[in-house]
PDB file of C-alpha atoms in Angstrom:
ATOM      1  CA  UNK A  23       0.000   0.000   0.000  1.00 47.00           C
ATOM      2  CA  UNK A  24       1.132   3.588  -0.686  1.00 51.00           C
ATOM      3  CA  UNK A  25       1.585   5.887   2.345  1.00 50.00           C
ATOM      4  CA  UNK A  26      -1.024   8.579   2.934  1.00 48.00           C
ATOM      5  CA  UNK A  27      -0.501  11.773   1.015  1.00 45.00           C
ATOM      6  CA  UNK A  28       0.934  14.955   2.479  1.00 45.00           C
ATOM      7  CA  UNK A  29      -1.272  17.002   4.865  1.00 55.00           C
ATOM      8  CA  UNK A  30      -1.622  19.780   2.278  1.00 73.00           C
ATOM      9  CA  UNK A  31      -2.271  18.087  -1.084  1.00 78.00           C
ATOM     10  CA  UNK A  32      -2.579  21.382  -2.942  1.00 85.00           C
ATOM     11  CA  UNK A  33       1.173  21.809  -2.507  1.00 89.00           C
ATOM     12  CA  UNK A  34       1.572  18.997  -5.057  1.00 95.00           C
ATOM     13  CA  UNK A  35      -1.221  20.051  -7.427  1.00 96.00           C
ATOM     14  CA  UNK A  36      -0.305  21.667 -10.735  1.00 97.00           C
ATOM     15  CA  UNK A  37      -2.725  23.066 -13.310  1.00 97.00           C
ATOM     16  CA  UNK A  38      -2.945  22.456 -17.036  1.00 96.00           C
ATOM     17  CA  UNK A  39      -5.535  24.810 -18.502  1.00 95.00           C
ATOM     18  CA  UNK A  40      -7.686  23.269 -21.227  1.00 91.00           C
ATOM     19  CA  UNK A  41      -8.666  25.772 -23.917  1.00 80.00           C
ATOM     20  CA  UNK A  42     -10.674  23.460 -26.194  1.00 65.00           C
ATOM     21  CA  UNK A  43     -14.190  24.854 -26.820  1.00 57.00           C
ATOM     22  CA  UNK A  44     -15.835  21.472 -26.146  1.00 51.00           C
ATOM     23  CA  UNK A  45     -14.653  21.649 -22.531  1.00 55.00           C
ATOM     24  CA  UNK A  46     -15.914  25.171 -21.950  1.00 54.00           C
ATOM     25  CA  UNK A  47     -19.285  26.907 -22.051  1.00 56.00           C
ATOM     26  CA  UNK A  48     -19.697  28.841 -25.331  1.00 56.00           C
ATOM     27  CA  UNK A  49     -19.223  32.543 -24.679  1.00 58.00           C
ATOM     28  CA  UNK A  50     -18.066  35.750 -26.384  1.00 63.00           C
ATOM     29  CA  UNK A  51     -14.314  36.398 -26.412  1.00 59.00           C
ATOM     30  CA  UNK A  52     -14.466  38.862 -23.526  1.00 69.00           C
ATOM     31  CA  UNK A  53     -16.424  36.442 -21.384  1.00 79.00           C
ATOM     32  CA  UNK A  54     -13.949  33.657 -22.156  1.00 81.00           C
ATOM     33  CA  UNK A  55     -11.094  35.871 -20.982  1.00 87.00           C
ATOM     34  CA  UNK A  56     -12.968  36.658 -17.774  1.00 92.00           C
ATOM     35  CA  UNK A  57     -13.640  32.946 -17.246  1.00 93.00           C
ATOM     36  CA  UNK A  58      -9.938  32.163 -17.662  1.00 95.00           C
ATOM     37  CA  UNK A  59      -9.007  34.888 -15.179  1.00 95.00           C
ATOM     38  CA  UNK A  60     -11.507  33.422 -12.723  1.00 96.00           C
ATOM     39  CA  UNK A  61     -10.069  29.929 -13.259  1.00 97.00           C
ATOM     40  CA  UNK A  62      -6.501  31.085 -12.622  1.00 97.00           C
ATOM     41  CA  UNK A  63      -7.495  33.215  -9.636  1.00 97.00           C
ATOM     42  CA  UNK A  64      -9.415  30.289  -8.138  1.00 97.00           C
ATOM     43  CA  UNK A  65      -6.337  28.095  -8.462  1.00 97.00           C
ATOM     44  CA  UNK A  66      -4.068  30.793  -7.040  1.00 96.00           C
ATOM     45  CA  UNK A  67      -6.363  31.451  -4.079  1.00 96.00           C
ATOM     46  CA  UNK A  68      -6.331  27.724  -3.288  1.00 95.00           C
ATOM     47  CA  UNK A  69      -2.529  27.624  -3.233  1.00 94.00           C
ATOM     48  CA  UNK A  70      -1.777  26.060  -6.626  1.00 96.00           C
ATOM     49  CA  UNK A  71       1.614  27.387  -7.728  1.00 95.00           C
ATOM     50  CA  UNK A  72       2.532  25.448 -10.906  1.00 97.00           C
ATOM     51  CA  UNK A  73       0.943  25.860 -14.348  1.00 97.00           C
ATOM     52  CA  UNK A  74       1.927  23.470 -17.144  1.00 97.00           C
ATOM     53  CA  UNK A  75       1.590  24.838 -20.680  1.00 96.00           C
ATOM     54  CA  UNK A  76       1.908  23.598 -24.268  1.00 94.00           C
ATOM     55  CA  UNK A  77       2.977  25.532 -27.399  1.00 93.00           C
ATOM     56  CA  UNK A  78      -0.313  24.736 -29.153  1.00 87.00           C
ATOM     57  CA  UNK A  79      -2.963  27.041 -30.520  1.00 87.00           C
ATOM     58  CA  UNK A  80      -3.594  30.317 -28.733  1.00 91.00           C
ATOM     59  CA  UNK A  81      -3.388  29.019 -25.173  1.00 93.00           C
ATOM     60  CA  UNK A  82      -0.169  30.770 -24.200  1.00 96.00           C
ATOM     61  CA  UNK A  83      -1.396  34.168 -25.376  1.00 95.00           C
ATOM     62  CA  UNK A  84      -4.673  33.716 -23.504  1.00 94.00           C
ATOM     63  CA  UNK A  85      -2.794  32.846 -20.324  1.00 96.00           C
ATOM     64  CA  UNK A  86      -0.629  35.925 -20.754  1.00 95.00           C
ATOM     65  CA  UNK A  87      -3.744  38.089 -20.739  1.00 94.00           C
ATOM     66  CA  UNK A  88      -5.261  36.412 -17.697  1.00 95.00           C
ATOM     67  CA  UNK A  89      -2.550  35.924 -15.050  1.00 96.00           C
ATOM     68  CA  UNK A  90      -3.450  37.199 -11.573  1.00 94.00           C
ATOM     69  CA  UNK A  91      -1.316  40.154 -10.528  1.00 87.00           C
ATOM     70  CA  UNK A  92       1.083  39.567  -9.019  1.00 87.00           C
ATOM     71  CA  UNK A  93       1.177  36.056 -10.465  1.00 90.00           C
ATOM     72  CA  UNK A  94       2.049  33.309  -7.960  1.00 93.00           C
ATOM     73  CA  UNK A  95       2.641  30.706 -10.653  1.00 96.00           C
ATOM     74  CA  UNK A  96       5.763  28.874 -11.733  1.00 97.00           C
ATOM     75  CA  UNK A  97       5.252  28.050 -15.402  1.00 98.00           C
ATOM     76  CA  UNK A  98       6.376  24.928 -17.226  1.00 98.00           C
ATOM     77  CA  UNK A  99       6.933  25.340 -20.989  1.00 98.00           C
ATOM     78  CA  UNK A 100       7.217  22.534 -23.549  1.00 98.00           C
ATOM     79  CA  UNK A 101       9.294  22.615 -26.712  1.00 97.00           C
ATOM     80  CA  UNK A 102       8.065  22.140 -30.241  1.00 96.00           C
ATOM     81  CA  UNK A 103       9.274  19.089 -32.153  1.00 94.00           C
ATOM     82  CA  UNK A 104      12.949  18.784 -33.061  1.00 95.00           C
ATOM     83  CA  UNK A 105      11.714  18.118 -36.606  1.00 93.00           C
ATOM     84  CA  UNK A 106      11.454  21.913 -36.932  1.00 88.00           C
ATOM     85  CA  UNK A 107      15.176  22.280 -36.172  1.00 95.00           C
ATOM     86  CA  UNK A 108      17.112  23.290 -33.071  1.00 97.00           C
ATOM     87  CA  UNK A 109      17.016  27.004 -33.925  1.00 97.00           C
ATOM     88  CA  UNK A 110      13.245  26.844 -34.232  1.00 97.00           C
ATOM     89  CA  UNK A 111      12.964  25.013 -30.894  1.00 97.00           C
ATOM     90  CA  UNK A 112      14.913  27.777 -29.155  1.00 97.00           C
ATOM     91  CA  UNK A 113      13.032  30.569 -30.905  1.00 97.00           C
ATOM     92  CA  UNK A 114       9.677  29.001 -30.020  1.00 97.00           C
ATOM     93  CA  UNK A 115      10.647  28.544 -26.372  1.00 98.00           C
ATOM     94  CA  UNK A 116      11.553  32.229 -26.205  1.00 98.00           C
ATOM     95  CA  UNK A 117       8.308  33.077 -27.998  1.00 97.00           C
ATOM     96  CA  UNK A 118       6.330  31.057 -25.444  1.00 98.00           C
ATOM     97  CA  UNK A 119       7.619  33.324 -22.691  1.00 98.00           C
ATOM     98  CA  UNK A 120       6.828  36.426 -24.736  1.00 97.00           C
ATOM     99  CA  UNK A 121       3.289  35.262 -25.475  1.00 97.00           C
ATOM    100  CA  UNK A 122       2.681  34.657 -21.777  1.00 97.00           C
ATOM    101  CA  UNK A 123       4.236  37.980 -20.783  1.00 96.00           C
ATOM    102  CA  UNK A 124       6.912  36.287 -18.677  1.00 96.00           C
ATOM    103  CA  UNK A 125      10.538  37.423 -18.345  1.00 96.00           C
ATOM    104  CA  UNK A 126      11.487  33.835 -17.516  1.00 96.00           C
ATOM    105  CA  UNK A 127       9.914  30.442 -16.992  1.00 97.00           C
ATOM    106  CA  UNK A 128      10.393  27.875 -14.283  1.00 98.00           C
ATOM    107  CA  UNK A 129      10.934  24.752 -16.413  1.00 98.00           C
ATOM    108  CA  UNK A 130      11.561  23.989 -20.085  1.00 98.00           C
ATOM    109  CA  UNK A 131      10.688  20.410 -21.072  1.00 98.00           C
ATOM    110  CA  UNK A 132      11.553  18.567 -24.269  1.00 98.00           C
ATOM    111  CA  UNK A 133       8.085  17.487 -25.379  1.00 96.00           C
ATOM    112  CA  UNK A 134       9.098  14.013 -26.548  1.00 95.00           C
ATOM    113  CA  UNK A 135      11.806  11.654 -25.368  1.00 96.00           C
ATOM    114  CA  UNK A 136      12.285  10.593 -28.977  1.00 94.00           C
ATOM    115  CA  UNK A 137      13.619  14.092 -29.739  1.00 96.00           C
ATOM    116  CA  UNK A 138      16.492  13.447 -27.338  1.00 96.00           C
ATOM    117  CA  UNK A 139      17.484  10.031 -28.661  1.00 94.00           C
ATOM    118  CA  UNK A 140      17.579  11.141 -32.301  1.00 88.00           C
ATOM    119  CA  UNK A 141      20.539  12.514 -34.250  1.00 90.00           C
ATOM    120  CA  UNK A 142      20.004  16.045 -32.915  1.00 94.00           C
ATOM    121  CA  UNK A 143      19.201  14.988 -29.369  1.00 95.00           C
ATOM    122  CA  UNK A 144      22.419  16.249 -27.811  1.00 96.00           C
ATOM    123  CA  UNK A 145      22.216  19.508 -29.773  1.00 97.00           C
ATOM    124  CA  UNK A 146      18.657  19.992 -28.504  1.00 97.00           C
ATOM    125  CA  UNK A 147      19.712  19.386 -24.905  1.00 98.00           C
ATOM    126  CA  UNK A 148      22.693  21.719 -25.221  1.00 98.00           C
ATOM    127  CA  UNK A 149      20.422  24.452 -26.564  1.00 97.00           C
ATOM    128  CA  UNK A 150      18.010  23.951 -23.663  1.00 98.00           C
ATOM    129  CA  UNK A 151      20.935  24.083 -21.243  1.00 98.00           C
ATOM    130  CA  UNK A 152      22.058  27.350 -22.822  1.00 98.00           C
ATOM    131  CA  UNK A 153      18.612  28.863 -22.232  1.00 98.00           C
ATOM    132  CA  UNK A 154      18.873  27.794 -18.602  1.00 98.00           C
ATOM    133  CA  UNK A 155      22.364  29.253 -18.312  1.00 98.00           C
ATOM    134  CA  UNK A 156      21.071  32.576 -19.665  1.00 97.00           C
ATOM    135  CA  UNK A 157      18.432  32.635 -16.925  1.00 97.00           C
ATOM    136  CA  UNK A 158      15.403  32.246 -19.201  1.00 98.00           C
ATOM    137  CA  UNK A 159      14.444  29.010 -17.456  1.00 98.00           C
ATOM    138  CA  UNK A 160      15.334  27.881 -13.972  1.00 98.00           C
ATOM    139  CA  UNK A 161      15.236  24.168 -14.811  1.00 98.00           C
ATOM    140  CA  UNK A 162      15.193  21.865 -17.840  1.00 98.00           C
ATOM    141  CA  UNK A 163      13.947  18.346 -18.394  1.00 98.00           C
ATOM    142  CA  UNK A 164      11.882  16.133 -20.636  1.00 98.00           C
ATOM    143  CA  UNK A 165       8.513  14.435 -21.041  1.00 98.00           C
ATOM    144  CA  UNK A 166       8.568  10.664 -21.474  1.00 97.00           C
ATOM    145  CA  UNK A 167       6.500   7.497 -21.158  1.00 96.00           C
ATOM    146  CA  UNK A 168       7.433   4.233 -19.505  1.00 95.00           C
ATOM    147  CA  UNK A 169       8.137   2.795 -22.965  1.00 95.00           C
ATOM    148  CA  UNK A 170      10.820   5.445 -23.559  1.00 96.00           C
ATOM    149  CA  UNK A 171      13.141   4.124 -20.868  1.00 96.00           C
ATOM    150  CA  UNK A 172      12.990   7.372 -18.872  1.00 97.00           C
ATOM    151  CA  UNK A 173      15.401   6.218 -16.151  1.00 97.00           C
ATOM    152  CA  UNK A 174      18.122   5.560 -18.711  1.00 97.00           C
ATOM    153  CA  UNK A 175      17.482   8.947 -20.304  1.00 97.00           C
ATOM    154  CA  UNK A 176      17.650  10.611 -16.899  1.00 98.00           C
ATOM    155  CA  UNK A 177      21.029   9.023 -16.230  1.00 97.00           C
ATOM    156  CA  UNK A 178      22.283  10.164 -19.619  1.00 97.00           C
ATOM    157  CA  UNK A 179      21.077  13.775 -19.587  1.00 97.00           C
ATOM    158  CA  UNK A 180      20.843  14.497 -15.842  1.00 97.00           C
ATOM    159  CA  UNK A 181      17.691  16.643 -16.086  1.00 98.00           C
ATOM    160  CA  UNK A 182      16.206  18.744 -13.322  1.00 98.00           C
ATOM    161  CA  UNK A 183      12.673  17.536 -14.080  1.00 98.00           C
ATOM    162  CA  UNK A 184      11.076  14.502 -15.740  1.00 98.00           C
ATOM    163  CA  UNK A 185       7.369  14.451 -16.579  1.00 98.00           C
ATOM    164  CA  UNK A 186       5.726  11.021 -16.800  1.00 98.00           C
ATOM    165  CA  UNK A 187       2.145   9.788 -17.301  1.00 96.00           C
ATOM    166  CA  UNK A 188       0.991   8.420 -13.970  1.00 95.00           C
ATOM    167  CA  UNK A 189      -2.566   7.438 -13.115  1.00 95.00           C
ATOM    168  CA  UNK A 190      -4.664   5.059 -11.068  1.00 94.00           C
ATOM    169  CA  UNK A 191      -5.383   3.047 -14.213  1.00 94.00           C
ATOM    170  CA  UNK A 192      -1.775   2.932 -15.415  1.00 94.00           C
ATOM    171  CA  UNK A 193       0.543   2.470 -12.441  1.00 95.00           C
ATOM    172  CA  UNK A 194       3.522   1.119 -14.366  1.00 95.00           C
ATOM    173  CA  UNK A 195       5.960   3.934 -13.573  1.00 95.00           C
ATOM    174  CA  UNK A 196       5.332   3.200  -9.897  1.00 95.00           C
ATOM    175  CA  UNK A 197       5.075  -0.605  -9.965  1.00 94.00           C
ATOM    176  CA  UNK A 198       8.182  -1.104 -12.124  1.00 94.00           C
ATOM    177  CA  UNK A 199      10.376   1.060  -9.905  1.00 96.00           C
ATOM    178  CA  UNK A 200      10.885   3.779 -12.535  1.00 97.00           C
ATOM    179  CA  UNK A 201       9.816   6.521 -10.122  1.00 97.00           C
ATOM    180  CA  UNK A 202      12.202   5.275  -7.452  1.00 97.00           C
ATOM    181  CA  UNK A 203      15.096   5.021  -9.897  1.00 97.00           C
ATOM    182  CA  UNK A 204      14.641   8.527 -11.277  1.00 98.00           C
ATOM    183  CA  UNK A 205      13.990  10.062  -7.865  1.00 97.00           C
ATOM    184  CA  UNK A 206      17.221   8.482  -6.592  1.00 97.00           C
ATOM    185  CA  UNK A 207      19.074  10.679  -9.113  1.00 97.00           C
ATOM    186  CA  UNK A 208      17.742  13.818  -7.409  1.00 97.00           C
ATOM    187  CA  UNK A 209      15.345  14.553 -10.288  1.00 98.00           C
ATOM    188  CA  UNK A 210      12.009  16.295  -9.713  1.00 97.00           C
ATOM    189  CA  UNK A 211       9.123  14.133 -10.977  1.00 98.00           C
ATOM    190  CA  UNK A 212       5.896  15.557 -12.403  1.00 98.00           C
ATOM    191  CA  UNK A 213       2.911  13.247 -12.955  1.00 97.00           C
ATOM    192  CA  UNK A 214       0.811  13.916 -16.058  1.00 96.00           C
ATOM    193  CA  UNK A 215      -2.305  12.331 -17.619  1.00 93.00           C
ATOM    194  CA  UNK A 216      -3.525  11.662 -14.088  1.00 94.00           C
ATOM    195  CA  UNK A 217      -7.143  11.346 -15.219  1.00 93.00           C
ATOM    196  CA  UNK A 218      -6.142   8.923 -18.011  1.00 88.00           C
ATOM    197  CA  UNK A 219      -8.187  10.785 -20.584  1.00 85.00           C
ATOM    198  CA  UNK A 220     -11.300  10.581 -18.398  1.00 85.00           C
ATOM    199  CA  UNK A 221     -11.703   6.821 -18.880  1.00 86.00           C
ATOM    200  CA  UNK A 222     -13.126   6.274 -15.403  1.00 82.00           C
ATOM    201  CA  UNK A 223     -15.803   8.868 -16.095  1.00 82.00           C
ATOM    202  CA  UNK A 224     -17.021   7.281 -19.356  1.00 78.00           C
ATOM    203  CA  UNK A 225     -19.601   4.622 -19.986  1.00 70.00           C
ATOM    204  CA  UNK A 226     -18.583   1.656 -22.140  1.00 66.00           C
ATOM    205  CA  UNK A 227     -20.290   3.108 -25.213  1.00 72.00           C
ATOM    206  CA  UNK A 228     -18.341   6.373 -24.899  1.00 71.00           C
ATOM    207  CA  UNK A 229     -14.884   4.776 -24.761  1.00 75.00           C
ATOM    208  CA  UNK A 230     -12.521   5.534 -27.652  1.00 76.00           C
ATOM    209  CA  UNK A 231     -12.159   2.534 -30.004  1.00 79.00           C
ATOM    210  CA  UNK A 232      -8.599   1.718 -28.926  1.00 77.00           C
ATOM    211  CA  UNK A 233      -9.756   1.389 -25.304  1.00 77.00           C
ATOM    212  CA  UNK A 234     -13.073  -0.413 -25.853  1.00 79.00           C
ATOM    213  CA  UNK A 235     -11.608  -3.780 -24.869  1.00 78.00           C
ATOM    214  CA  UNK A 236     -10.960  -2.353 -21.389  1.00 80.00           C
ATOM    215  CA  UNK A 237     -14.691  -1.742 -20.794  1.00 85.00           C
ATOM    216  CA  UNK A 238     -15.230  -4.807 -18.524  1.00 85.00           C
ATOM    217  CA  UNK A 239     -12.184  -3.914 -16.390  1.00 88.00           C
ATOM    218  CA  UNK A 240     -13.235  -0.285 -16.124  1.00 90.00           C
ATOM    219  CA  UNK A 241     -16.706  -1.344 -15.092  1.00 88.00           C
ATOM    220  CA  UNK A 242     -15.264  -3.540 -12.334  1.00 91.00           C
ATOM    221  CA  UNK A 243     -13.019  -0.732 -11.107  1.00 92.00           C
ATOM    222  CA  UNK A 244     -15.928   1.716 -11.001  1.00 91.00           C
ATOM    223  CA  UNK A 245     -17.966  -0.879  -9.086  1.00 92.00           C
ATOM    224  CA  UNK A 246     -15.163  -1.334  -6.521  1.00 93.00           C
ATOM    225  CA  UNK A 247     -15.004   2.413  -6.008  1.00 93.00           C
ATOM    226  CA  UNK A 248     -18.774   2.682  -5.679  1.00 93.00           C
ATOM    227  CA  UNK A 249     -18.804  -0.104  -3.078  1.00 93.00           C
ATOM    228  CA  UNK A 250     -16.121   1.808  -1.154  1.00 93.00           C
ATOM    229  CA  UNK A 251     -18.146   5.015  -1.564  1.00 94.00           C
ATOM    230  CA  UNK A 252     -15.246   6.753  -3.239  1.00 93.00           C
ATOM    231  CA  UNK A 253     -15.666   9.115  -6.190  1.00 92.00           C
ATOM    232  CA  UNK A 254     -13.457   8.249  -9.216  1.00 92.00           C
ATOM    233  CA  UNK A 255     -11.846  11.694  -9.199  1.00 93.00           C
ATOM    234  CA  UNK A 256     -11.131  11.420  -5.495  1.00 94.00           C
ATOM    235  CA  UNK A 257      -9.533   7.993  -5.979  1.00 95.00           C
ATOM    236  CA  UNK A 258      -7.472   9.114  -8.952  1.00 95.00           C
ATOM    237  CA  UNK A 259      -6.065  12.135  -7.148  1.00 95.00           C
ATOM    238  CA  UNK A 260      -5.547  10.281  -3.872  1.00 95.00           C
ATOM    239  CA  UNK A 261      -3.409   7.694  -5.652  1.00 96.00           C
ATOM    240  CA  UNK A 262      -1.196  10.140  -7.533  1.00 96.00           C
ATOM    241  CA  UNK A 263      -0.899  12.639  -4.686  1.00 95.00           C
ATOM    242  CA  UNK A 264       0.178   9.842  -2.339  1.00 94.00           C
ATOM    243  CA  UNK A 265       3.208   8.895  -4.441  1.00 95.00           C
ATOM    244  CA  UNK A 266       6.135  10.273  -2.412  1.00 95.00           C
ATOM    245  CA  UNK A 267       8.430  10.437  -5.448  1.00 96.00           C
ATOM    246  CA  UNK A 268       6.105  12.783  -7.366  1.00 97.00           C
ATOM    247  CA  UNK A 269       6.452  16.476  -6.538  1.00 96.00           C
ATOM    248  CA  UNK A 270       3.752  17.803  -8.904  1.00 97.00           C
ATOM    249  CA  UNK A 271       0.481  16.207 -10.012  1.00 97.00           C
ATOM    250  CA  UNK A 272      -0.780  17.934 -13.151  1.00 97.00           C
ATOM    251  CA  UNK A 273      -4.581  18.131 -13.265  1.00 96.00           C
ATOM    252  CA  UNK A 274      -6.358  19.604 -16.276  1.00 94.00           C
ATOM    253  CA  UNK A 275      -9.252  22.039 -15.926  1.00 95.00           C
ATOM    254  CA  UNK A 276     -11.229  24.155 -18.368  1.00 93.00           C
ATOM    255  CA  UNK A 277     -13.166  26.285 -15.896  1.00 94.00           C
ATOM    256  CA  UNK A 278     -13.247  27.510 -12.328  1.00 95.00           C
ATOM    257  CA  UNK A 279     -15.942  24.914 -11.615  1.00 95.00           C
ATOM    258  CA  UNK A 280     -13.628  22.126 -12.782  1.00 95.00           C
ATOM    259  CA  UNK A 281     -10.681  23.315 -10.706  1.00 96.00           C
ATOM    260  CA  UNK A 282     -12.968  23.606  -7.671  1.00 96.00           C
ATOM    261  CA  UNK A 283     -14.020  19.989  -8.210  1.00 96.00           C
ATOM    262  CA  UNK A 284     -10.361  18.958  -8.446  1.00 96.00           C
ATOM    263  CA  UNK A 285      -9.523  20.862  -5.260  1.00 96.00           C
ATOM    264  CA  UNK A 286     -12.449  19.327  -3.375  1.00 95.00           C
ATOM    265  CA  UNK A 287     -11.424  15.830  -4.466  1.00 94.00           C
ATOM    266  CA  UNK A 288      -7.797  16.475  -3.518  1.00 94.00           C
ATOM    267  CA  UNK A 289      -8.785  17.666  -0.037  1.00 93.00           C
ATOM    268  CA  UNK A 290     -11.066  14.676   0.625  1.00 91.00           C
ATOM    269  CA  UNK A 291      -9.746  12.163   3.188  1.00 88.00           C
ATOM    270  CA  UNK A 292      -7.436   9.593   1.609  1.00 84.00           C
ATOM    271  CA  UNK A 293      -9.490   6.407   1.087  1.00 88.00           C
ATOM    272  CA  UNK A 294      -8.234   3.054   2.360  1.00 89.00           C
ATOM    273  CA  UNK A 295      -8.071   1.252  -0.985  1.00 91.00           C
ATOM    274  CA  UNK A 296      -5.905  -1.470  -2.459  1.00 93.00           C
ATOM    275  CA  UNK A 297      -4.541   0.650  -5.313  1.00 93.00           C
ATOM    276  CA  UNK A 298      -2.977  -2.293  -7.106  1.00 93.00           C
ATOM    277  CA  UNK A 299      -6.404  -3.842  -7.693  1.00 92.00           C
ATOM    278  CA  UNK A 300      -7.654  -0.630  -9.305  1.00 92.00           C
ATOM    279  CA  UNK A 301      -5.283  -0.542 -12.279  1.00 92.00           C
ATOM    280  CA  UNK A 302      -5.868  -1.902 -15.750  1.00 90.00           C
ATOM    281  CA  UNK A 303      -4.361  -5.329 -16.218  1.00 83.00           C
ATOM    282  CA  UNK A 304      -2.653  -4.452 -19.507  1.00 73.00           C
ATOM    283  CA  UNK A 305      -2.458  -0.647 -19.659  1.00 72.00           C
ATOM    284  CA  UNK A 306       0.121  -0.718 -22.457  1.00 67.00           C
ATOM    285  CA  UNK A 307      -2.517  -2.041 -24.853  1.00 56.00           C
ATOM    286  CA  UNK A 308      -4.005   0.981 -26.575  1.00 51.00           C
ATOM    287  CA  UNK A 309      -1.669   3.367 -24.708  1.00 51.00           C
ATOM    288  CA  UNK A 310      -0.415   5.033 -27.900  1.00 51.00           C
ATOM    289  CA  UNK A 311      -3.932   5.857 -29.049  1.00 49.00           C
ATOM    290  CA  UNK A 312      -4.894   7.047 -25.609  1.00 51.00           C
ATOM    291  CA  UNK A 313      -1.821   9.310 -25.384  1.00 51.00           C
ATOM    292  CA  UNK A 314      -2.776  10.880 -28.701  1.00 48.00           C
ATOM    293  CA  UNK A 315      -6.271  11.497 -27.383  1.00 48.00           C
ATOM    294  CA  UNK A 316      -4.977  13.024 -24.142  1.00 45.00           C
ATOM    295  CA  UNK A 317      -2.508  15.217 -26.036  1.00 47.00           C
ATOM    296  CA  UNK A 318      -5.268  16.661 -28.164  1.00 43.00           C
ATOM    297  CA  UNK A 319      -7.519  17.352 -25.190  1.00 42.00           C
ATOM    298  CA  UNK A 320      -5.231  18.765 -22.525  1.00 43.00           C
TER     299      UNK A 320
END
C-alpha cells in the first residue's frame, strides 16, 4: 500500500488549462477571458503554484492576458518538435515566454523523449541548457512514457525535471520502480495524464475505439469504487498525490468549476483502498492511441 498523502495536497497540485471549446461553455471572447481569469485566480487562491503549458494554438497568449497580478505561478513550458530544427525550438521557447508575458519560466521540457534520442538529441539538450544558463528558465527536463526508458534517459542527460504519465489506471511507472530510480538521481518528478483521458468517467459506449476492450475492467473498477463510496476523481487524485516520489500532479481544468471539483477531491480524506487492484491489467494495450487522445484534449 502507498503511504497517505501529504497534509496539504494542494502543494503537489499543478494546473494544465484546457482551452478546447468542447470543454468550456460557449461565450463571447471577452467572457472567455474573464472565465480564464476566474479559473486562474481560483487556483491561485487555493494555493496552486505550478501551471503546465503547451505551445499549441492560442493558449499561451490567452494565459498571458489572464494571469493574476502579481502572479504566484511557476510556469512549465514545452518545446516544439525537433523536426522543426534546433534554432526553431529555441526561438519558439523564447516566444512562449513572450506570449505569456513572462521574463522567464520555471521549467523547459523537451516534449518528446524521442527528440532526445535522435541525431540532434544532444544539440537539442545543449540548446536547452544554454537557455537555462542565460536565466530564461530555472530548470530543464523532458517528457517521457514508460516505454521510452525514462530512467536511462535521466542518467544520460541528468535533467532537473522529468514528466511522466501516472494514473490510477496505469501504475507502471510506480510498480516497475521507474519513479524510485529517477527520484534516486535527485530529479524532480511531475505526474501527467492523471485522469487517463477521463476513462473512469465514461460509460462503455463512450470509450474511444482503442480502449473499448478495457470496458469490462473499467466497469469492475468503477464498481469497486462505488462499493467503497469513493468518487473516481477522489480515488485518482488520492493515488497520484500519495506517491512520495512525485512532486507535482498535473490536473487539467477548463473552468473555475472544474478546478474547484479537483480541489475538493484532492482535499477529501485519503481512502483506504488497495490501489494495485484498481489498475488496468494491460495498460500498455491501446496506450499510444490514448496518449494521442490526451494530447489533443489537454
